[in-house]
Amino acid sequence: MIKKLVLALAVLICIPALASAQKFGYINTEAVFTSLPEYKEMEATMLSAQKTVEDELANLRNEYQKKVTEFQNLPADTPDSVKQRRAQEIDDFIQKSDQFQQQAAQDLQQQQQKLLAPMREKIQQALQTVGDEGGFTMIFESAMPVYTGKDAVDVTPAVKAKLGL
């Protein structure tokens, strides 16, 4: 009898918890990002920075070709010490060019991350507001769902509205 009473009480306690359905949403953050005016500004800034790096790399390639051509055009009677020094200069130049290319790629990536950070924060705040106001249990990124049920809500438009887009 006591076991039945305890079981009945446990069921009564759990029913309200089961009755409150969880609410799930999903968002296409890429669509939100690309809608931001700041994103278009960031793209323009990054294209300009990439062009600057590409121009510098083209200058380095031209300088390398010039050094190689000068080395190849050395007279046959050029002393070995001069040839070795020029060959070493070319090797050093290649190494410095490679280092520049690696550093430039890192700099571009860091610049992009720095420009994206305020946008991420802005979207996260809008997403938090939409989640709180909508009573969502969880909101997932729409790019990777294996299955999206009919009860899942696309919050992308609501987040865009919070951002004034």
C-alpha positions as MATLAB code, in Angstrom:
seq = 'MIKKLVLALAVLICIPALASAQKFGYINTEAVFTSLPEYKEMEATMLSAQKTVEDELANLRNEYQKKVTEFQNLPADTPDSVKQRRAQEIDDFIQKSDQFQQQAAQDLQQQQQKLLAPMREKIQQALQTVGDEGGFTMIFESAMPVYTGKDAVDVTPAVKAKLGL';
ca = [
       0.000    0.000    0.000;
       2.751    2.477    0.939;
       4.665    1.499   -2.201;
       1.586    2.273   -4.320;
       1.136    5.603   -2.564;
       4.801    6.548   -3.080;
       4.595    5.486   -6.734;
       1.414    7.508   -7.270;
       3.022   10.530   -5.613;
       6.126   10.178   -7.796;
       3.968   10.025  -10.922;
       2.013   13.097   -9.852;
       5.243   14.997   -9.248;
       6.699   13.987  -12.634;
       3.593   14.722  -14.721;
       3.978   18.533  -14.599;
       7.613   18.181  -15.605;
       6.636   15.981  -18.536;
       3.791   18.304  -19.474;
       6.109   21.271  -19.936;
       7.313   20.516  -23.434;
      10.764   21.542  -24.414;
      11.046   24.039  -27.232;
      13.873   23.798  -29.738;
      14.936   26.224  -32.412;
      17.550   26.482  -35.084;
      19.379   29.337  -36.745;
      21.343   29.895  -39.914;
      24.120   32.065  -38.491;
      25.781   32.406  -41.887;
      22.641   34.077  -43.251;
      22.610   36.424  -40.271;
      26.328   37.234  -40.600;
      26.116   37.972  -44.310;
      23.112   40.255  -43.696;
      25.028   42.517  -41.341;
      26.328   45.778  -42.838;
      29.522   45.254  -40.814;
      30.089   41.968  -42.640;
      30.165   43.718  -46.006;
      32.634   46.258  -44.582;
      34.749   43.409  -43.204;
      34.767   41.695  -46.608;
      35.952   44.907  -48.286;
      38.665   45.397  -45.660;
      39.838   41.802  -46.026;
      39.871   41.986  -49.835;
      42.017   45.109  -49.623;
      44.412   43.470  -47.153;
      44.621   40.338  -49.318;
      45.364   42.469  -52.377;
      48.175   44.202  -50.504;
      49.672   40.831  -49.536;
      49.279   39.470  -53.077;
      50.996   42.556  -54.493;
      53.867   42.134  -52.057;
      54.168   38.454  -52.972;
      54.266   39.396  -56.664;
      57.065   41.870  -55.892;
      58.956   39.140  -54.050;
      58.553   36.734  -56.987;
      59.855   39.394  -59.383;
      62.800   40.116  -57.104;
      63.532   36.373  -56.865;
      63.440   36.015  -60.655;
      65.818   38.960  -60.971;
      68.275   37.403  -58.505;
      68.124   34.026  -60.268;
      68.616   35.623  -63.681;
      71.591   37.635  -62.421;
      73.068   34.459  -60.917;
      72.583   32.507  -64.142;
      74.140   35.315  -66.182;
      77.330   35.465  -64.144;
      80.341   35.097  -66.402;
      81.902   31.640  -66.471;
      85.116   32.955  -64.944;
      83.321   34.337  -61.855;
      85.126   33.136  -58.719;
      83.394   30.357  -56.772;
      83.236   32.527  -53.644;
      81.074   35.067  -55.514;
      78.849   32.312  -56.931;
      78.438   30.764  -53.478;
      77.573   34.133  -51.944;
      74.957   34.802  -54.635;
      73.512   31.292  -54.257;
      73.335   31.832  -50.496;
      71.574   35.165  -51.063;
      68.972   33.380  -53.192;
      68.487   30.671  -50.551;
      68.129   33.316  -47.822;
      65.679   35.227  -49.992;
      63.554   32.103  -50.508;
      63.516   31.452  -46.774;
      62.551   35.055  -45.957;
      59.858   34.995  -48.646;
      58.395   31.797  -47.202;
      58.418   33.319  -43.717;
      56.690   36.424  -45.034;
      54.014   34.345  -46.743;
      53.323   32.357  -43.550;
      53.259   35.479  -41.384;
      51.009   37.307  -43.840;
      48.530   34.406  -43.815;
      48.489   34.461  -39.999;
      48.065   38.235  -39.958;
      45.124   38.043  -42.373;
      43.475   35.341  -40.279;
      43.959   37.348  -37.076;
      42.617   40.489  -38.732;
      39.526   38.605  -39.902;
      38.939   37.145  -36.426;
      39.326   40.608  -34.887;
      36.755   42.047  -37.302;
      34.332   39.134  -36.799;
      34.445   39.206  -32.981;
      32.083   42.177  -32.458;
      29.666   40.714  -35.004;
      29.682   37.348  -33.210;
      28.976   39.110  -29.917;
      26.149   41.122  -31.440;
      24.545   38.004  -32.944;
      25.026   36.051  -29.711;
      23.256   38.767  -27.720;
      20.337   38.866  -30.177;
      20.159   35.069  -30.138;
      20.131   35.069  -26.335;
      17.286   37.599  -26.317;
      15.265   35.607  -28.869;
      15.892   32.417  -26.900;
      14.806   33.976  -23.621;
      11.773   35.729  -25.064;
      10.697   32.651  -27.042;
      11.149   30.250  -24.148;
      13.527   28.008  -26.072;
      15.290   25.152  -24.331;
      18.016   25.043  -26.975;
      18.789   26.658  -30.314;
      20.980   24.762  -32.764;
      22.943   25.776  -35.835;
      20.940   24.783  -38.922;
      23.997   23.843  -40.966;
      24.406   20.418  -39.326;
      21.019   18.975  -38.333;
      20.482   15.314  -39.014;
      16.761   15.746  -38.516;
      14.570   18.759  -37.870;
      11.077   17.968  -36.611;
       8.028   20.008  -37.427;
       8.026   21.476  -33.910;
      11.507   22.991  -34.278;
      11.393   26.723  -34.915;
      13.643   28.651  -37.293;
      14.728   31.644  -35.203;
      16.846   33.203  -37.965;
      14.171   35.784  -38.886;
      13.649   36.708  -35.235;
      17.382   37.200  -34.664;
      17.627   39.312  -37.827;
      14.696   41.396  -36.566;
      16.469   41.918  -33.203;
      19.488   43.129  -35.133;
      17.349   45.484  -37.219;
      18.029   43.641  -40.465;
];
